[in-house]
Amino acid sequence: MNIVKSLISKTFILHSLLALGMVEAVAGSDNIGLATAKNQTIVAGGTTFSYRSFGHQQGTPLVFLQHFTGTMDYWDPAVVDGLAKTRRVIVFNNTGMGHSSGKVADSIDQMSKDAYAFITALGYKQVDLLGFSMGGFIAQELAAAHPDQIRKVVLVGTSNKGGGEHLMKVLGEAFSQNLPDPRLHVFFTQSVQSQQAGKAFIARSTVRQDRDPEISKEDMNAHAKALITWANTPDPEFALLKAIQQPVMIVQGSNDEMLITDHAITLYKHLPNAQLVLYPDSGHGSFFQYPADFVSKATTFLN
């Protein structure tokens, strides 16, 4: 009877601490995941960052860096929750995005500094990074500038500095299609199989009820300026890539028309310690089309 009372008491205390935000929930417990994890805040450099942190307590935490105009709710739960089974995962809104305070930066340099301030405030000795598209630009800058704090990097659907000559054209075409969701045009190919995968991804990523607010037109313009400037700034000697000594996993779709597939080969050739994964019949969001396989490969790499 005393054992039962002790267990009941411990359960009550744990639930009380969770309600007060004094301990973090673990992915898999009570179905905690991207769609259900509580929103948290942390202050760094005068900015109040909104974020979600959950998953396995062991290993190096994995910080996600989001694409152009995206918030925490634009990630795929199948990817984030899958990776959370073996490590702590952290998604966040950079300065001015979602519920984070401040003004959205109009340069990748400032976005990288803001992201580093957030990561430092978390208090971890080291983190891994997963950067998607524009988030891959930020991940490269962080890895080069902070080799002691950044352990490993996953780059998805991104390019080397100066390699974005097609991106705004493709974005313009996507928004002119009057599609229910432009991501069906940008992230996936037009094959039946890829479009089916795209619709499944959109269904997964729209489950959460208390979603982040969408980006404003003014802030979208700031994002566009940052994206265009970095992607069109020449780095003919590939100095940024050569400065990244950490292990890097590059993931790309076979038919990425925005940050074209050829640039994944460039990343692979000039990063000192890289491996490359190319997915068939896929566009900019290849890891959303093959989430289970991506989670498996990324988990092996990060471990």
Coordinates of C-alpha atoms in Angstrom, one line a residue, residues 16 29 38 66 145 165 234 257:
S16 CA 2.1 19.5 -11.4
S29 CA 4.8 10.3 -23.4
K38 CA 3.7 23.5 -25.2
Q66 CA 13.3 27.1 -40.8
A145 CA 31.6 30.7 -37.0
E165 CA 19.9 32.2 -59.2
P234 CA 29.6 35.2 -54.8
E257 CA 14.0 23.8 -59.1

